[in-house]
PDB file of C-alpha atoms in Angstrom:
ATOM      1  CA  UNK A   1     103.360  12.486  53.040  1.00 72.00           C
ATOM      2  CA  UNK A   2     105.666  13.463  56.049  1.00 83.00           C
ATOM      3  CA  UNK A   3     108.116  10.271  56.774  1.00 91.00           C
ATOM      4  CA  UNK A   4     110.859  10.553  59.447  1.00 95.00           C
ATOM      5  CA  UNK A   5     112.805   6.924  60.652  1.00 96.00           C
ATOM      6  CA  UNK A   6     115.119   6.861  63.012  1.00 97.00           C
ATOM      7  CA  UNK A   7     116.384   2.729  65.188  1.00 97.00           C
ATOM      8  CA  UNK A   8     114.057   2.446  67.326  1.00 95.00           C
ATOM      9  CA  UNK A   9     117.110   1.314  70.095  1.00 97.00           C
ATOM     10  CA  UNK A  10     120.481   1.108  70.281  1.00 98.00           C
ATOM     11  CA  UNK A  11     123.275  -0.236  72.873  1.00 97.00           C
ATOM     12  CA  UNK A  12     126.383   1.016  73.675  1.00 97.00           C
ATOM     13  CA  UNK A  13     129.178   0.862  76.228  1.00 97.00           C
ATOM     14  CA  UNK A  14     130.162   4.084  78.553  1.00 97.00           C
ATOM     15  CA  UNK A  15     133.084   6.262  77.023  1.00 97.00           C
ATOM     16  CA  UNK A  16     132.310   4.779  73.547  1.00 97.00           C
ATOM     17  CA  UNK A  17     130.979   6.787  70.328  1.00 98.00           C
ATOM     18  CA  UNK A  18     127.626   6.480  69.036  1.00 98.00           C
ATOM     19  CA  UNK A  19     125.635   7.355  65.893  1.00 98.00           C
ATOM     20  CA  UNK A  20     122.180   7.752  65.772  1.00 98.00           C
ATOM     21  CA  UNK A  21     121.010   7.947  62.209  1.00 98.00           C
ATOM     22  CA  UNK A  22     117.580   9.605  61.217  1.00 98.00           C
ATOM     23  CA  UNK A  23     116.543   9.564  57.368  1.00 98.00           C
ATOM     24  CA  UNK A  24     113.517  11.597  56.100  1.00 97.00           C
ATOM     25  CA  UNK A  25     111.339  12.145  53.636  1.00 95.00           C
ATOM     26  CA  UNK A  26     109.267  15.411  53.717  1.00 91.00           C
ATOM     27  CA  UNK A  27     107.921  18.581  51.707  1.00 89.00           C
ATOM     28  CA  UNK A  28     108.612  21.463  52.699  1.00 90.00           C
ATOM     29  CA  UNK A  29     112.199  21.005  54.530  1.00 93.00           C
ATOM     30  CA  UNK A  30     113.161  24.021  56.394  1.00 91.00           C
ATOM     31  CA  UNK A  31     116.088  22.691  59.083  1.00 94.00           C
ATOM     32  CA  UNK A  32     116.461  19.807  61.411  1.00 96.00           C
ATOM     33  CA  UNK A  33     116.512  19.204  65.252  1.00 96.00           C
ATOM     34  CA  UNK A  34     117.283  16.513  67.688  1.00 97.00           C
ATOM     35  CA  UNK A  35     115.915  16.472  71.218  1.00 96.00           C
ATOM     36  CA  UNK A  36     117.401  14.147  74.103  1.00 97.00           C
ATOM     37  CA  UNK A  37     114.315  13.017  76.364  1.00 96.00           C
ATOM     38  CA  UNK A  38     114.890  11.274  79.767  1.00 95.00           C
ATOM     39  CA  UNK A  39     112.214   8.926  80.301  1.00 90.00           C
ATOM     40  CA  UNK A  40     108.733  10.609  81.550  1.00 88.00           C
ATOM     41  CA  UNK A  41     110.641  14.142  81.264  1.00 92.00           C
ATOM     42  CA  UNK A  42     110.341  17.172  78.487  1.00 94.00           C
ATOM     43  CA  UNK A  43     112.395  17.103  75.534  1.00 94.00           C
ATOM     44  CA  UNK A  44     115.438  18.904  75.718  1.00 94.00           C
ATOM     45  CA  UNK A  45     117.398  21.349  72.772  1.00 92.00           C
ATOM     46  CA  UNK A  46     120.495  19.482  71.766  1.00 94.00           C
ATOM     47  CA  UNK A  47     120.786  20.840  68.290  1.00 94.00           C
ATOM     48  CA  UNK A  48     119.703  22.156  64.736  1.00 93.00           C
ATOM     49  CA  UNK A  49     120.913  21.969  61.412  1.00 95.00           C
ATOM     50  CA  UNK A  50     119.330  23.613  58.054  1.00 93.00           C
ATOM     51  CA  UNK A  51     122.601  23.954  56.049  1.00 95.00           C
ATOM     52  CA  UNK A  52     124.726  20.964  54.969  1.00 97.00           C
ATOM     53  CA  UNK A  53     127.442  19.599  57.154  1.00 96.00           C
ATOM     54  CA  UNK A  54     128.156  18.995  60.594  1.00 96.00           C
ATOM     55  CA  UNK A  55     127.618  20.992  63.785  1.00 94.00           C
ATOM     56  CA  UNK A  56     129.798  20.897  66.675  1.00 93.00           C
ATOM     57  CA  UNK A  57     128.430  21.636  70.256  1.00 90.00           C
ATOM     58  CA  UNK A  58     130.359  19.916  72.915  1.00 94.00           C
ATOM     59  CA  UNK A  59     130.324  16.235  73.286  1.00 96.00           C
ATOM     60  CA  UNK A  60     127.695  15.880  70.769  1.00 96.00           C
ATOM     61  CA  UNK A  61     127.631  16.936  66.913  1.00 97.00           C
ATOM     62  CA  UNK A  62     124.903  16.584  64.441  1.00 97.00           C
ATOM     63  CA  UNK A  63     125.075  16.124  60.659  1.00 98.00           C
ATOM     64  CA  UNK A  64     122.758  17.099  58.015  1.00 98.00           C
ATOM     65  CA  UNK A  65     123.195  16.401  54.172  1.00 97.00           C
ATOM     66  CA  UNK A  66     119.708  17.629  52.581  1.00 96.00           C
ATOM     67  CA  UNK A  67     119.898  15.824  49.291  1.00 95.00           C
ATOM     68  CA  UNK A  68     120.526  12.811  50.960  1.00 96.00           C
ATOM     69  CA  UNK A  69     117.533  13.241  53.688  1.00 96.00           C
ATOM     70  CA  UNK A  70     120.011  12.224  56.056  1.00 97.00           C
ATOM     71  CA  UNK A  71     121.236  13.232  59.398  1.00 98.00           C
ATOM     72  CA  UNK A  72     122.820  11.761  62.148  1.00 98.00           C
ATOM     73  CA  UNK A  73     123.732  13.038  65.977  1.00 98.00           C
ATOM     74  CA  UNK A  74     126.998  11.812  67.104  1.00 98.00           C
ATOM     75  CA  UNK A  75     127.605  11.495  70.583  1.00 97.00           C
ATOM     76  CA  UNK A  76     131.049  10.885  72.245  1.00 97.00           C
ATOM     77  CA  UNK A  77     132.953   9.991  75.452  1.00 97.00           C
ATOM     78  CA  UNK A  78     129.035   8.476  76.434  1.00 98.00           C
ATOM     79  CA  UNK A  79     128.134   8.583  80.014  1.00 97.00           C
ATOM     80  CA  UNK A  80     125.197   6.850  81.891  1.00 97.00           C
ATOM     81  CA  UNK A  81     123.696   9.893  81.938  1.00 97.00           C
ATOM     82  CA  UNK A  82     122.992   9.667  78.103  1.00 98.00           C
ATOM     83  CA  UNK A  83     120.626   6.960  78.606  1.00 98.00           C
ATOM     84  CA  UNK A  84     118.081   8.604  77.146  1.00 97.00           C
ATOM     85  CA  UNK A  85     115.635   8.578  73.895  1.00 96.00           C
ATOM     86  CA  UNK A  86     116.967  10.887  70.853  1.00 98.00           C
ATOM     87  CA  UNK A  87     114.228  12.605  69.061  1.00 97.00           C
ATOM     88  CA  UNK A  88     115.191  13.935  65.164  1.00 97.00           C
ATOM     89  CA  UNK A  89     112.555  16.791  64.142  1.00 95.00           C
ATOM     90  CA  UNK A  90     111.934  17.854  60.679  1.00 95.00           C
ATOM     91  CA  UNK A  91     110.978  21.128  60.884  1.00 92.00           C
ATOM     92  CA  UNK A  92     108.245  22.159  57.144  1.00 91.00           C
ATOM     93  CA  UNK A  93     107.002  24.516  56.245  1.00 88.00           C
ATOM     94  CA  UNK A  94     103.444  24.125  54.607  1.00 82.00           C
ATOM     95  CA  UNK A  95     100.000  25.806  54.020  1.00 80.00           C
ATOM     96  CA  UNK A  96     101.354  29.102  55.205  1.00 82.00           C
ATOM     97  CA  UNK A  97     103.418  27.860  58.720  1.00 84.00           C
ATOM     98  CA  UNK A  98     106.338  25.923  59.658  1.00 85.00           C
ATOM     99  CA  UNK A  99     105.880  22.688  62.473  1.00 88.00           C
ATOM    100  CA  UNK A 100     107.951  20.378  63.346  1.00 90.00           C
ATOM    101  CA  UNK A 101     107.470  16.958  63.145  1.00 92.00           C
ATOM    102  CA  UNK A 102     109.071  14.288  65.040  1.00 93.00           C
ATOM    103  CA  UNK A 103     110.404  11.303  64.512  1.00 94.00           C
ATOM    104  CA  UNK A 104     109.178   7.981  66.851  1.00 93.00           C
ATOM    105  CA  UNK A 105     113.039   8.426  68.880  1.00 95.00           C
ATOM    106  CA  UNK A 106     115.874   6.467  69.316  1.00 97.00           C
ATOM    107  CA  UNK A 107     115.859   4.489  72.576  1.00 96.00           C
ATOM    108  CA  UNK A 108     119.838   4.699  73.611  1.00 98.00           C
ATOM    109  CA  UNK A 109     120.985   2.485  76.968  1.00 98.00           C
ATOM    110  CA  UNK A 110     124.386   2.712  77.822  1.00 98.00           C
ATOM    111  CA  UNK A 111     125.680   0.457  79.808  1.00 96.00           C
ATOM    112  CA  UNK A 112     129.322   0.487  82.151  1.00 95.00           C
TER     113      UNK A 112
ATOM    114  CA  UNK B   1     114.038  24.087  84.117  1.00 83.00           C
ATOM    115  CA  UNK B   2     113.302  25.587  80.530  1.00 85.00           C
ATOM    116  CA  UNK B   3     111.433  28.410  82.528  1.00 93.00           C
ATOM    117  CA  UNK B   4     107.666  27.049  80.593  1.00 97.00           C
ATOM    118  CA  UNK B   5     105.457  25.952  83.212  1.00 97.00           C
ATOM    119  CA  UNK B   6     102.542  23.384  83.319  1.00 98.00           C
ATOM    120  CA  UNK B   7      99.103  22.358  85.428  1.00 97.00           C
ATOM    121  CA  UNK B   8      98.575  20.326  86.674  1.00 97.00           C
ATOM    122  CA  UNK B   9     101.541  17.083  86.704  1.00 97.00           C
ATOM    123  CA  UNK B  10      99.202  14.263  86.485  1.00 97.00           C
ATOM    124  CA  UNK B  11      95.251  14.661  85.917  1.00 97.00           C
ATOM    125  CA  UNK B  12      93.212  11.308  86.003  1.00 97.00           C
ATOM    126  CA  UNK B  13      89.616  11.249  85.165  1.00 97.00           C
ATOM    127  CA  UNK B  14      86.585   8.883  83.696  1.00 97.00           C
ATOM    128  CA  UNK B  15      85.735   8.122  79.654  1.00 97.00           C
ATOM    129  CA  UNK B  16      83.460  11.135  78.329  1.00 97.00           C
ATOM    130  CA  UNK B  17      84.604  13.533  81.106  1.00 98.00           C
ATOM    131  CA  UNK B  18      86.161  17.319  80.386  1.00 98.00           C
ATOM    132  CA  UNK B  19      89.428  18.336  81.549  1.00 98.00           C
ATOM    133  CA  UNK B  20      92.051  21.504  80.795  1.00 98.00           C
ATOM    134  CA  UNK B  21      95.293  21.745  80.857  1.00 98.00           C
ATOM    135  CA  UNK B  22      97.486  24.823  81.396  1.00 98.00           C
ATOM    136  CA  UNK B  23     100.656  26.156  80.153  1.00 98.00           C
ATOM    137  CA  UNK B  24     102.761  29.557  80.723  1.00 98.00           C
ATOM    138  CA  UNK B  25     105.272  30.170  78.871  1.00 97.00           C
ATOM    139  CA  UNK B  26     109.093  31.084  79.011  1.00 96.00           C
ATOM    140  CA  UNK B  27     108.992  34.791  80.121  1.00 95.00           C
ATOM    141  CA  UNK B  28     109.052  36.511  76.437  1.00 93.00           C
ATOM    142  CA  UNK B  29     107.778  33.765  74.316  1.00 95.00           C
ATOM    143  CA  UNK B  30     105.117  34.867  72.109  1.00 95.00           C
ATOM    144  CA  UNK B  31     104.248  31.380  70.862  1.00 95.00           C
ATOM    145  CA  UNK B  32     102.659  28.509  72.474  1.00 97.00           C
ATOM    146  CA  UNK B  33     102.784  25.043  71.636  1.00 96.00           C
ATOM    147  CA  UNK B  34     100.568  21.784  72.458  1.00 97.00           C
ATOM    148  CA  UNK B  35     102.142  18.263  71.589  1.00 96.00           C
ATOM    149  CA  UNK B  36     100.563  14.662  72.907  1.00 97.00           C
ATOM    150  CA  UNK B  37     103.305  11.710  73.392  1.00 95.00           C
ATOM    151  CA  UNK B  38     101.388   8.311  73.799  1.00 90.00           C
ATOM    152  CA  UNK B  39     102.999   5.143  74.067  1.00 80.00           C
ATOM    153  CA  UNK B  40     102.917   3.844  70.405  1.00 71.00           C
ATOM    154  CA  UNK B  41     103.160   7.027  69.166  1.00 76.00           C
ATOM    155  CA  UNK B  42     105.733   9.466  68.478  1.00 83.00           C
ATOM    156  CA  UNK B  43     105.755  13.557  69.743  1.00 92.00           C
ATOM    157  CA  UNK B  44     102.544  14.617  67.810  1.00 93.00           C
ATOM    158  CA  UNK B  45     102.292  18.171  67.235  1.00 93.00           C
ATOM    159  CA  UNK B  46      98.512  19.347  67.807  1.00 96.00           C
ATOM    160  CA  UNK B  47      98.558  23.160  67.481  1.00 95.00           C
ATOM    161  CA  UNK B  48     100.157  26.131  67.909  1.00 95.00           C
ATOM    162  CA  UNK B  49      99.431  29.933  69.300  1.00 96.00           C
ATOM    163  CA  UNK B  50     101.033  33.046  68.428  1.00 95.00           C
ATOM    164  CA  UNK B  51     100.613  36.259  70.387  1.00 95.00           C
ATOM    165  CA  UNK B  52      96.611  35.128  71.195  1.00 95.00           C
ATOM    166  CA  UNK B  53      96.313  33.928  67.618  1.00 95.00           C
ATOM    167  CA  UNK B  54      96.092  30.338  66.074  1.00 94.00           C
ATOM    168  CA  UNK B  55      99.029  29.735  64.022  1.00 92.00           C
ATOM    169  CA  UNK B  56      99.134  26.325  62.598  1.00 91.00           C
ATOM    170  CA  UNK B  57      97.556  23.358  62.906  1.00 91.00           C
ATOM    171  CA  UNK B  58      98.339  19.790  63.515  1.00 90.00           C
ATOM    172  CA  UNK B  59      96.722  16.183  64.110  1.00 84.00           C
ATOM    173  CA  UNK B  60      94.340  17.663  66.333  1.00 93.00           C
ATOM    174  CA  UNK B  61      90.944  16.106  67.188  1.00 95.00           C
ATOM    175  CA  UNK B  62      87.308  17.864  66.845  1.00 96.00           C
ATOM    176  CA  UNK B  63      87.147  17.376  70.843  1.00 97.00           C
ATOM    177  CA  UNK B  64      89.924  19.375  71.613  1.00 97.00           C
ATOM    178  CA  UNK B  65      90.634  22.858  71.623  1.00 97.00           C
ATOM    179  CA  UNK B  66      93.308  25.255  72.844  1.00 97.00           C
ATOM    180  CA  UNK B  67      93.320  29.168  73.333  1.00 97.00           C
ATOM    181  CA  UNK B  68      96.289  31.649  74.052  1.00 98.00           C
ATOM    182  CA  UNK B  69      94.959  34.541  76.467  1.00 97.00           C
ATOM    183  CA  UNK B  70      96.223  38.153  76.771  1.00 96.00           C
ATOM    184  CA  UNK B  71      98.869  37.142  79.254  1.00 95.00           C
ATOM    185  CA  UNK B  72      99.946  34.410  76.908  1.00 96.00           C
ATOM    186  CA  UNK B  73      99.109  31.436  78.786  1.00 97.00           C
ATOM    187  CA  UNK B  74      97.524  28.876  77.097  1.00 98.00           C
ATOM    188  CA  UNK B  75      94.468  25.898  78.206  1.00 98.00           C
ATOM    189  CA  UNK B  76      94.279  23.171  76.309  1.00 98.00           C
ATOM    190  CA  UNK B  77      90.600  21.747  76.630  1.00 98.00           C
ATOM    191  CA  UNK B  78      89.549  17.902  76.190  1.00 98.00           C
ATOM    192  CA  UNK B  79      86.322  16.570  76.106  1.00 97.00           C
ATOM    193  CA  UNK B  80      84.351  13.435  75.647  1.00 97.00           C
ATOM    194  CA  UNK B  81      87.722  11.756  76.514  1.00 98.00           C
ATOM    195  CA  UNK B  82      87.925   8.005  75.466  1.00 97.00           C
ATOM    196  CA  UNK B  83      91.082   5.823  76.710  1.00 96.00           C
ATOM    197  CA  UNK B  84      93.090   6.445  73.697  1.00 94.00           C
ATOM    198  CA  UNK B  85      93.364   9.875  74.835  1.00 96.00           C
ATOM    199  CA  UNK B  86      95.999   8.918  77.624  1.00 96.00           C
ATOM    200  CA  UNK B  87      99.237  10.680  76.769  1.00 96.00           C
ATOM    201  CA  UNK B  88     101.705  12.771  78.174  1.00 96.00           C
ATOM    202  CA  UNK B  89     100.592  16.187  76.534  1.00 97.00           C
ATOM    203  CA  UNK B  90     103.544  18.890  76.260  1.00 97.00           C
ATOM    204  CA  UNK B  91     103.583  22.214  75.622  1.00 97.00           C
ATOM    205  CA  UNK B  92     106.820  24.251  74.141  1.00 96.00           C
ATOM    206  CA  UNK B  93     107.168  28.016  74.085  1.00 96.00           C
ATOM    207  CA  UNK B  94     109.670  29.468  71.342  1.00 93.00           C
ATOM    208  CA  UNK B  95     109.970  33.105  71.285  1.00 91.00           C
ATOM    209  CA  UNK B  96     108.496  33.812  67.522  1.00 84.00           C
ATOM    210  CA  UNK B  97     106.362  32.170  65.258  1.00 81.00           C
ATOM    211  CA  UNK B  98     108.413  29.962  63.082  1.00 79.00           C
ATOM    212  CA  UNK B  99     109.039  26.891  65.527  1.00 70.00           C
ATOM    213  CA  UNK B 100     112.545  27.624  65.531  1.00 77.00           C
ATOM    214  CA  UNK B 101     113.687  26.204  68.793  1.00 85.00           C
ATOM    215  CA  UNK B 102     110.561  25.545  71.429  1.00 91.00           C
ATOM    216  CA  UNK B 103     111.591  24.942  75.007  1.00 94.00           C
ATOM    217  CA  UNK B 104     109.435  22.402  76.813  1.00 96.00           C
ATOM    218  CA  UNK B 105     107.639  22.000  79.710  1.00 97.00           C
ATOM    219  CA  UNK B 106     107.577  19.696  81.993  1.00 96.00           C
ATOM    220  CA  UNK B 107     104.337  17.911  80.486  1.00 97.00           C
ATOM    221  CA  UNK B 108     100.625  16.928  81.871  1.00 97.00           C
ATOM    222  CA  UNK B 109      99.923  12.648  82.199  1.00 97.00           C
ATOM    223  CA  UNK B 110      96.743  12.140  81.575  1.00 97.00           C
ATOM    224  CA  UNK B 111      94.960   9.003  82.152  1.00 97.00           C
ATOM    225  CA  UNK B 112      91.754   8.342  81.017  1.00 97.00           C
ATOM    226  CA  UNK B 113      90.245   5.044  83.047  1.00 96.00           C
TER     227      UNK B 113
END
């Protein structure tokens, strides 16, 4: 079967780091994604990753180690704004056709 | 704004009723996605359109269908609908067919009472 976990919440203080860890377990890897979705809102792009190794984009930078199953996003200098749930999206490909699937998200409140 | 449009916002209706939901996508995007969020659930991907054509499918019930029309908007049809069927339902546009990054839309809330 298709298994992606990621904390369901996490805390953290304004201008700190956080990590937000997702581990899968899945046939048919073919790259990774996390989403940032504001409560009641559509998912947003934040980043992908199919090779090994860490991605840089700004404030935020995902990691990906495949033989692991492993990535995490890393976000820094956090503002209230990031209050937000983190999707991580496993992107197979199977019978013929690559999906994604999500994970259940990462709840993040940060707090002043 | 990711540019992929939906119709309409919020849609409430009665157990065992019919409703559709649209979806235009990004100006240029050939494929059309349909995802349902419910509370205890994750993002669930129910199925995917390319250029007209059904390109993969997901967890996606007997009672539902979707098409992609020549203009490449896309209706998502529900029937018999039950209270579990109250979700936010999305719909993502990406510009080929191998769900490489999908832009969102703003989503449908359906509520089934």
């Amino acid at each position: 079967g298709q298994n992606i976990d990621q904390p369901t919440e996490m805390t953290a203080t304004e201008g700190a780091i956080v990590q937000i860890n997702c581990t899968y377990q899945t046939s048919g890897f073919n790259g990774l994604f996390w989403y940032q979705q504001h409560a009641g809102e559509a998912p947003t792009f934040l980043s992908y990753n199919v090779l090994d190794g860490l991605e840089e984009k700004g404030r935020f930078s995902s990691f990906l180690s495949r033989s692991k199953g492993y990535s995490y996003l890393l976000l820094k200098e956090l503002q209230m704004k990031d209050s937000a749930s983190y999707l991580c999206a496993v992107r197979v490909f199977s019978g013929g056709y690559n999906k994604l699937i999500f994970g259940a998200g990462t709840r993040l409140a940060v707090h002043p | 704004d990711s540019g992929v449009t939906q119709t309409p916002k919020h849609l409430i209706t009665a157990t065992g009723q019919r409703v559709t939901l649209r979806c235009s996508p990004r100006s240029g995007d050939l494929s059309v996605y349909w995802y349902q969020q419910s509370l205890d659930q994750g993002l669930q991907f129910l199925i995917q359109y390319y250029n007209g054509e059904e390109r993969a499918k997901g967890n996606i019930l007997e009672r539902f269908s979707a098409q992609q029309f020549p203009d490449l908007h896309s209706e998502l049809n529900l029937s018999s609908l039950e209270l579990g069927d109250s979700a936010l339902y999305f719909c993502a546009s990406s510009v080929g067919a191998a769900s490489y990054e999908q832009y969102f839309g703003p989503g449908t809330r359906l509520t089934v009472t």
